[in-house]
CSV table of C-alpha atoms in Angstrom, one decimal:
chain,number,residue,atom,x,y,z
A,1425,MET,CA,95.0,56.3,46.5
A,1426,LYS,CA,94.6,52.6,45.8
A,1427,THR,CA,91.4,52.5,47.9
A,1428,ARG,CA,89.8,55.4,45.9
A,1429,LEU,CA,90.7,53.8,42.6
A,1430,GLU,CA,89.2,50.5,43.7
A,1431,ALA,CA,86.0,52.2,44.9
A,1432,ALA,CA,85.7,54.1,41.6
A,1433,LEU,CA,86.2,50.9,39.6
A,1434,LEU,CA,83.6,49.2,41.8
A,1435,ALA,CA,81.1,52.0,41.3
A,1436,LEU,CA,81.7,52.0,37.5
A,1437,ALA,CA,81.2,48.2,37.4
A,1438,LEU,CA,77.9,48.6,39.3
A,1439,LEU,CA,76.7,51.4,37.1
A,1440,LEU,CA,77.5,49.3,34.0
A,1441,ALA,CA,75.7,46.2,35.4
A,1442,ALA,CA,72.6,48.1,36.6
A,1443,PRO,CA,71.1,48.8,33.2
A,1444,ALA,CA,71.1,45.1,32.4
A,1445,ALA,CA,69.2,44.4,35.6
A,1446,TRP,CA,66.7,47.2,34.8
A,1447,ALA,CA,66.3,46.1,31.1
A,1448,PHE,CA,63.7,43.3,31.9
A,1449,ASP,CA,60.5,44.8,30.6
A,1450,LEU,CA,57.3,43.6,28.9
A,1451,PRO,CA,58.8,43.4,25.4
A,1452,GLU,CA,61.7,41.2,26.8
A,1453,LEU,CA,59.2,38.9,28.6
A,1454,MET,CA,57.0,38.7,25.6
A,1455,ALA,CA,60.0,37.8,23.4
A,1456,GLN,CA,61.0,35.0,25.8
A,1457,LEU,CA,57.4,33.6,26.0
A,1458,ALA,CA,57.0,33.8,22.2
A,1459,LYS,CA,59.9,31.3,21.8
A,1460,GLN,CA,57.7,28.5,23.2
A,1461,LYS,CA,55.5,27.3,20.3
A,1462,SER,CA,53.8,24.6,22.3
A,1463,GLY,CA,53.9,23.0,25.7
A,1464,GLU,CA,52.3,20.6,28.2
A,1465,ALA,CA,52.1,20.9,32.0
A,1466,ASN,CA,50.4,19.5,35.0
A,1467,PHE,CA,48.3,21.8,37.2
A,1468,VAL,CA,46.9,22.0,40.6
A,1469,GLU,CA,44.3,24.6,41.3
A,1470,GLU,CA,42.6,25.8,44.5
A,1471,ARG,CA,39.4,27.8,44.2
A,1472,PHE,CA,38.4,29.9,47.2
A,1473,VAL,CA,34.7,30.4,47.0
A,1474,ARG,CA,32.8,32.7,49.4
A,1475,GLY,CA,30.5,30.7,51.7
A,1476,VAL,CA,32.5,27.4,51.2
A,1477,ASP,CA,34.9,26.3,54.0
A,1478,GLY,CA,38.3,25.6,52.6
A,1479,PRO,CA,39.5,25.6,49.0
A,1480,LEU,CA,38.0,23.4,46.3
A,1481,ALA,CA,41.0,21.5,44.7
A,1482,SER,CA,41.4,20.2,41.2
A,1483,ALA,CA,44.2,18.8,39.2
A,1484,GLY,CA,45.0,17.8,35.6
A,1485,THR,CA,46.9,18.8,32.5
A,1486,LEU,CA,47.3,21.9,30.4
A,1487,SER,CA,48.5,22.0,26.8
A,1488,PHE,CA,49.1,24.8,24.3
A,1489,THR,CA,50.0,25.0,20.6
A,1490,ALA,CA,50.6,28.4,19.2
A,1491,PRO,CA,48.9,30.5,18.1
A,1492,ASP,CA,45.5,29.7,19.4
A,1493,LYS,CA,45.0,26.2,20.8
A,1494,LEU,CA,44.6,25.8,24.6
A,1495,ALA,CA,43.3,22.8,26.5
A,1496,ARG,CA,42.7,22.2,30.2
A,1497,ARG,CA,41.9,18.6,31.1
A,1498,THR,CA,40.8,18.1,34.7
A,1499,GLN,CA,41.4,14.7,36.1
A,1500,SER,CA,40.3,15.2,39.7
A,1501,PRO,CA,37.9,15.6,41.4
A,1502,ARG,CA,36.1,14.6,38.2
A,1503,PRO,CA,37.0,14.4,34.5
A,1504,GLU,CA,36.2,17.4,32.5
A,1505,SER,CA,37.8,19.4,29.7
A,1506,MET,CA,37.9,22.9,28.2
A,1507,VAL,CA,39.4,23.2,24.7
A,1508,VAL,CA,39.9,26.5,22.9
A,1509,ASP,CA,40.7,26.2,19.2
A,1510,GLY,CA,40.7,29.6,17.5
A,1511,ASN,CA,37.3,31.2,18.2
A,1512,THR,CA,35.7,28.0,19.4
A,1513,LEU,CA,35.4,26.9,23.0
A,1514,THR,CA,34.4,23.3,23.7
A,1515,LEU,CA,33.4,22.2,27.3
A,1516,SER,CA,33.0,18.5,28.2
A,1517,ARG,CA,31.8,17.0,31.4
A,1518,ALA,CA,29.9,13.9,32.4
A,1519,GLY,CA,29.3,12.8,28.8
A,1520,ARG,CA,27.9,16.2,27.8
A,1521,THR,CA,29.6,18.6,25.3
A,1522,ARG,CA,28.9,22.3,24.7
A,1523,THR,CA,30.4,24.4,22.1
A,1524,LEU,CA,30.5,28.2,22.1
A,1525,ALA,CA,31.9,30.9,19.9
A,1526,LEU,CA,34.2,33.1,22.0
A,1527,ASP,CA,33.2,36.3,20.3
A,1528,SER,CA,29.6,35.7,21.6
A,1529,MET,CA,30.9,36.2,25.2
A,1530,PRO,CA,33.4,39.1,25.3
A,1531,GLU,CA,34.2,38.6,29.0
A,1532,LEU,CA,35.1,34.9,28.3
A,1533,GLN,CA,37.1,35.9,25.3
A,1534,GLY,CA,39.0,38.4,27.4
A,1535,MET,CA,40.0,35.7,29.9
A,1536,VAL,CA,41.1,33.4,27.0
A,1537,ASP,CA,43.1,36.2,25.5
A,1538,ALA,CA,44.9,36.9,28.8
A,1539,LEU,CA,46.2,33.3,28.7
A,1540,ARG,CA,46.7,33.1,24.9
A,1541,GLY,CA,48.3,36.5,24.7
A,1542,THR,CA,50.8,35.6,27.5
A,1543,LEU,CA,51.6,32.2,26.1
A,1544,ILE,CA,52.3,33.5,22.5
A,1545,GLY,CA,54.1,36.6,23.8
A,1546,ASP,CA,51.6,39.1,22.3
A,1547,ALA,CA,51.5,42.2,24.4
A,1548,GLN,CA,49.0,43.9,22.0
A,1549,LEU,CA,46.5,41.1,22.5
A,1550,LEU,CA,47.0,41.4,26.3
A,1551,GLN,CA,46.6,45.2,26.2
A,1552,ARG,CA,43.4,45.1,24.2
A,1553,ASN,CA,41.6,43.9,27.4
A,1554,PHE,CA,44.1,44.6,30.2
A,1555,ARG,CA,46.4,47.2,31.7
A,1556,THR,CA,49.7,45.3,32.2
A,1557,GLN,CA,52.3,45.7,35.0
A,1558,LEU,CA,55.4,43.5,35.0
A,1559,ALA,CA,57.5,43.2,38.2
A,1560,GLY,CA,60.6,41.1,39.0
A,1561,THR,CA,63.4,39.7,37.0
A,1562,GLN,CA,63.8,37.1,34.3
A,1563,ALA,CA,64.4,34.5,37.0
A,1564,SER,CA,61.2,35.3,38.8
A,1565,TRP,CA,58.5,37.6,37.3
A,1566,THR,CA,54.9,38.5,37.9
A,1567,LEU,CA,52.6,40.0,35.3
A,1568,ASP,CA,49.6,41.7,36.7
A,1569,LEU,CA,46.6,42.2,34.4
A,1570,GLN,CA,43.8,44.7,35.3
A,1571,PRO,CA,40.7,44.5,33.0
A,1572,VAL,CA,39.9,47.6,31.0
A,1573,ASP,CA,36.7,46.2,29.3
A,1574,SER,CA,33.6,46.9,31.4
A,1575,ARG,CA,32.1,43.5,30.7
A,1576,LEU,CA,35.3,41.8,31.8
A,1577,SER,CA,35.8,44.0,34.8
A,1578,ALA,CA,32.3,43.2,35.9
A,1579,GLN,CA,33.4,39.5,36.3
A,1580,VAL,CA,37.2,39.6,37.0
A,1581,ARG,CA,39.0,42.0,39.3
A,1582,SER,CA,42.6,40.9,38.4
A,1583,VAL,CA,44.8,38.2,36.9
A,1584,ARG,CA,48.4,37.6,38.0
A,1585,LEU,CA,50.6,35.4,36.0
A,1586,SER,CA,54.0,34.3,37.4
A,1587,GLY,CA,57.0,32.5,36.1
A,1588,ARG,CA,60.6,32.4,35.2
A,1589,GLN,CA,62.2,33.2,31.8
A,1590,GLY,CA,59.7,32.0,29.1
A,1591,GLN,CA,57.7,29.7,31.4
A,1592,VAL,CA,54.3,30.5,33.1
A,1593,LEU,CA,54.3,28.7,36.4
A,1594,GLY,CA,51.3,30.2,38.1
A,1595,VAL,CA,48.0,31.9,37.4
A,1596,GLU,CA,46.0,33.7,40.1
A,1597,MET,CA,42.6,35.2,39.4
A,1598,GLU,CA,40.5,37.3,41.7
A,1599,PHE,CA,36.8,37.6,40.8
A,1600,VAL,CA,34.3,40.3,41.6
A,1601,GLY,CA,32.5,39.1,44.7
A,1602,GLY,CA,35.6,37.8,46.5
A,1603,ASP,CA,36.1,34.4,44.9
A,1604,ARG,CA,39.6,33.6,43.7
A,1605,SER,CA,41.6,30.9,42.0
A,1606,VAL,CA,45.3,29.9,42.5
A,1607,MET,CA,46.8,27.6,39.9
A,1608,THR,CA,50.3,26.1,40.2
A,1609,ILE,CA,51.7,24.9,36.9
A,1610,SER,CA,54.5,22.3,36.6
A,1611,PRO,CA,55.9,21.9,33.0
A,1612,LYS,CA,56.4,18.3,31.8
């Protein structure tokens, strides 16, 4: 009798605990991400380009300030920067600077929105340009983004963001044509 009672109590405990494990969904992830109003991190990126032997490596820093400022400053192999402030993208390399309006390039705006939407925890912004699929747990999650916009899907096959709790720790992008990028992020 005692064994049946123990088994029943164990089964009940597992049933009560299971919904908590299943409860991790996109709104929960977005809520955790939205708590971070700003951040800085180091990155290492490997780009795998068709026709080039071995990956092309770069490293530098990333910064974010909600709701719409992103900066990527590459230190190696050569200094360059990409800064997004609202609708403005500024690229700098080798003493030259170019400024673009994001809304003039919808495919580029879609990529920025993928990062910005994730960092500010805005599922609606993400789902404007992507189908979203979340897998994993709070301790280790992946968010797969599949482009729905035809101009974006002509350039990008998929984006996968990964992390834990409210931190993005990796970004993988697969481009049409077979090139891909794998970025590892280390918060400061």
